[in-house]
mmCIF file of C-alpha atoms in Angstrom:
data_model
loop_
_atom_site.group_PDB
_atom_site.id
_atom_site.type_symbol
_atom_site.label_atom_id
_atom_site.label_comp_id
_atom_site.label_asym_id
_atom_site.label_seq_id
_atom_site.Cartn_x
_atom_site.Cartn_y
_atom_site.Cartn_z
ATOM 1 C CA UNK A 1 -16.237 24.890 0.131
ATOM 2 C CA UNK A 2 -16.132 21.882 2.418
ATOM 3 C CA UNK A 3 -18.157 18.693 2.223
ATOM 4 C CA UNK A 4 -20.748 19.690 4.824
ATOM 5 C CA UNK A 5 -21.508 22.848 2.860
ATOM 6 C CA UNK A 6 -21.861 20.846 -0.340
ATOM 7 C CA UNK A 7 -24.271 18.441 1.297
ATOM 8 C CA UNK A 8 -26.335 21.273 2.742
ATOM 9 C CA UNK A 9 -26.616 22.997 -0.629
ATOM 10 C CA UNK A 10 -27.732 19.933 -2.562
ATOM 11 C CA UNK A 11 -31.335 19.841 -3.739
ATOM 12 C CA UNK A 12 -33.454 17.497 -1.666
ATOM 13 C CA UNK A 13 -34.136 13.981 -2.933
ATOM 14 C CA UNK A 14 -31.123 13.898 -5.222
ATOM 15 C CA UNK A 15 -28.354 11.400 -5.015
ATOM 16 C CA UNK A 16 -24.931 11.267 -6.531
ATOM 17 C CA UNK A 17 -23.836 8.030 -8.152
ATOM 18 C CA UNK A 18 -21.491 6.082 -5.928
ATOM 19 C CA UNK A 19 -18.723 4.010 -7.428
ATOM 20 C CA UNK A 20 -18.077 1.048 -5.228
ATOM 21 C CA UNK A 21 -15.114 -1.179 -5.790
ATOM 22 C CA UNK A 22 -14.449 -4.446 -4.084
ATOM 23 C CA UNK A 23 -11.670 -4.114 -1.524
ATOM 24 C CA UNK A 24 -9.256 -6.986 -1.167
ATOM 25 C CA UNK A 25 -6.077 -7.580 0.790
ATOM 26 C CA UNK A 26 -3.029 -7.410 -1.446
ATOM 27 C CA UNK A 27 -1.080 -10.660 -1.353
ATOM 28 C CA UNK A 28 2.347 -10.131 0.162
ATOM 29 C CA UNK A 29 5.670 -11.843 0.570
ATOM 30 C CA UNK A 30 8.028 -10.622 3.281
ATOM 31 C CA UNK A 31 11.769 -11.223 3.225
ATOM 32 C CA UNK A 32 14.457 -10.343 5.736
ATOM 33 C CA UNK A 33 18.190 -10.010 5.439
ATOM 34 C CA UNK A 34 20.793 -8.396 7.666
ATOM 35 C CA UNK A 35 20.065 -4.888 6.367
ATOM 36 C CA UNK A 36 16.321 -4.731 5.816
ATOM 37 C CA UNK A 37 12.887 -6.241 5.702
ATOM 38 C CA UNK A 38 11.495 -6.304 2.174
ATOM 39 C CA UNK A 39 7.748 -6.414 1.634
ATOM 40 C CA UNK A 40 6.404 -7.280 -1.816
ATOM 41 C CA UNK A 41 2.702 -6.626 -2.353
ATOM 42 C CA UNK A 42 0.928 -7.826 -5.461
ATOM 43 C CA UNK A 43 -1.503 -5.258 -6.870
ATOM 44 C CA UNK A 44 -2.297 -6.344 -10.420
ATOM 45 C CA UNK A 45 -3.856 -3.678 -12.602
ATOM 46 C CA UNK A 46 -2.978 -0.821 -10.239
ATOM 47 C CA UNK A 47 -0.840 2.064 -11.441
ATOM 48 C CA UNK A 48 1.951 3.794 -9.539
ATOM 49 C CA UNK A 49 -0.061 7.002 -9.157
ATOM 50 C CA UNK A 50 -2.930 5.028 -7.615
ATOM 51 C CA UNK A 51 -0.774 3.339 -4.961
ATOM 52 C CA UNK A 52 -0.256 4.830 -1.503
ATOM 53 C CA UNK A 53 2.041 3.899 1.360
ATOM 54 C CA UNK A 54 1.481 5.484 4.756
ATOM 55 C CA UNK A 55 3.398 5.051 8.013
ATOM 56 C CA UNK A 56 1.775 6.222 11.243
ATOM 57 C CA UNK A 57 2.456 5.204 14.825
ATOM 58 C CA UNK A 58 4.242 2.011 13.904
ATOM 59 C CA UNK A 59 1.675 0.888 11.361
ATOM 60 C CA UNK A 60 2.354 0.686 7.655
ATOM 61 C CA UNK A 61 -0.724 0.935 5.467
ATOM 62 C CA UNK A 62 -0.679 0.212 1.767
ATOM 63 C CA UNK A 63 -3.522 0.888 -0.601
ATOM 64 C CA UNK A 64 -4.070 0.934 -4.313
ATOM 65 C CA UNK A 65 -6.752 0.999 -6.928
ATOM 66 C CA UNK A 66 -7.231 -1.013 -10.054
ATOM 67 C CA UNK A 67 -9.314 1.202 -12.329
ATOM 68 C CA UNK A 68 -11.853 -0.147 -14.796
ATOM 69 C CA UNK A 69 -10.456 -1.166 -18.146
ATOM 70 C CA UNK A 70 -10.845 1.281 -20.959
ATOM 71 C CA UNK A 71 -11.072 -1.328 -23.682
ATOM 72 C CA UNK A 72 -12.406 -0.749 -27.150
ATOM 73 C CA UNK A 73 -15.398 -2.747 -28.305
ATOM 74 C CA UNK A 74 -18.314 -4.460 -26.680
ATOM 75 C CA UNK A 75 -17.677 -6.481 -23.528
ATOM 76 C CA UNK A 76 -18.560 -10.126 -24.190
ATOM 77 C CA UNK A 77 -17.235 -11.612 -20.950
ATOM 78 C CA UNK A 78 -16.077 -9.588 -17.975
ATOM 79 C CA UNK A 79 -14.147 -10.970 -15.020
ATOM 80 C CA UNK A 80 -11.710 -8.086 -14.657
ATOM 81 C CA UNK A 81 -13.382 -5.808 -12.126
ATOM 82 C CA UNK A 82 -12.261 -2.499 -10.632
ATOM 83 C CA UNK A 83 -10.800 -3.214 -7.228
ATOM 84 C CA UNK A 84 -9.248 -1.489 -4.257
ATOM 85 C CA UNK A 85 -6.322 -2.982 -2.383
ATOM 86 C CA UNK A 86 -5.788 -2.291 1.283
ATOM 87 C CA UNK A 87 -3.615 -3.810 3.982
ATOM 88 C CA UNK A 88 -2.032 -2.688 7.243
ATOM 89 C CA UNK A 89 1.046 -4.093 8.968
ATOM 90 C CA UNK A 90 2.620 -3.528 12.363
ATOM 91 C CA UNK A 91 6.207 -2.475 11.819
ATOM 92 C CA UNK A 92 8.694 -4.358 13.994
ATOM 93 C CA UNK A 93 10.841 -2.472 16.451
ATOM 94 C CA UNK A 94 14.166 -1.345 15.053
ATOM 95 C CA UNK A 95 13.002 -0.313 11.588
ATOM 96 C CA UNK A 96 14.247 3.120 10.580
ATOM 97 C CA UNK A 97 10.974 4.730 9.510
ATOM 98 C CA UNK A 98 12.706 7.771 8.010
ATOM 99 C CA UNK A 99 14.490 5.567 5.476
ATOM 100 C CA UNK A 100 11.567 3.452 4.276
ATOM 101 C CA UNK A 101 11.451 3.482 0.485
ATOM 102 C CA UNK A 102 8.886 2.145 -1.960
ATOM 103 C CA UNK A 103 8.599 1.606 -5.672
ATOM 104 C CA UNK A 104 5.982 0.059 -7.919
ATOM 105 C CA UNK A 105 7.116 -2.193 -10.753
ATOM 106 C CA UNK A 106 4.949 -4.421 -12.966
ATOM 107 C CA UNK A 107 2.038 -4.559 -10.528
ATOM 108 C CA UNK A 108 4.209 -5.269 -7.496
ATOM 109 C CA UNK A 109 4.764 -2.747 -4.705
ATOM 110 C CA UNK A 110 8.236 -3.112 -3.210
ATOM 111 C CA UNK A 111 8.737 -1.577 0.217
ATOM 112 C CA UNK A 112 12.214 -1.535 1.689
ATOM 113 C CA UNK A 113 12.193 -1.250 5.477
ATOM 114 C CA UNK A 114 15.805 -0.675 6.549
ATOM 115 C CA UNK A 115 16.905 -1.874 9.950
ATOM 116 C CA UNK A 116 18.430 0.643 12.291
ATOM 117 C CA UNK A 117 22.096 0.154 13.030
ATOM 118 C CA UNK A 118 21.327 -1.201 16.511
ATOM 119 C CA UNK A 119 19.481 -4.202 15.043
ATOM 120 C CA UNK A 120 22.031 -5.177 12.449
ATOM 121 C CA UNK A 121 24.237 -8.110 13.319
ATOM 122 C CA UNK A 122 27.757 -7.095 14.138
ATOM 123 C CA UNK A 123 30.920 -8.726 15.201
ATOM 124 C CA UNK A 124 32.116 -7.923 18.691
ATOM 125 C CA UNK A 125 35.851 -7.553 18.890
ATOM 126 C CA UNK A 126 37.463 -9.660 21.594
ATOM 127 C CA UNK A 127 40.476 -8.032 23.144
ATOM 128 C CA UNK A 128 43.301 -9.908 24.749
ATOM 129 C CA UNK A 129 43.329 -9.496 28.515
#
């Protein structure tokens, strides 16, 4: 059953609760060395299964979700809010998209963007004439 069928079959004048989370841009640091570009995105409170990395037509999109806390007891002060992270980057020419790798450690998404061999610095041999 698709969404349009579900909407058509709903009783009139009923609404489903909508969970809205604030969406913020993940803070990032970007590093470059001779082999790769490394992007570190801070997503505190997110879990690895809630983080997504998508590459399409030269654009890298990262997203993640920080779920609400499941804390015991009565909330006395609450500043920790559920939140969605979202950010899109243009990937520079010469990145080997097939070899992009990502991992999520301690709230930080690490994306390794390896340079293709044509972009890596190399020494040109000079032959004696």
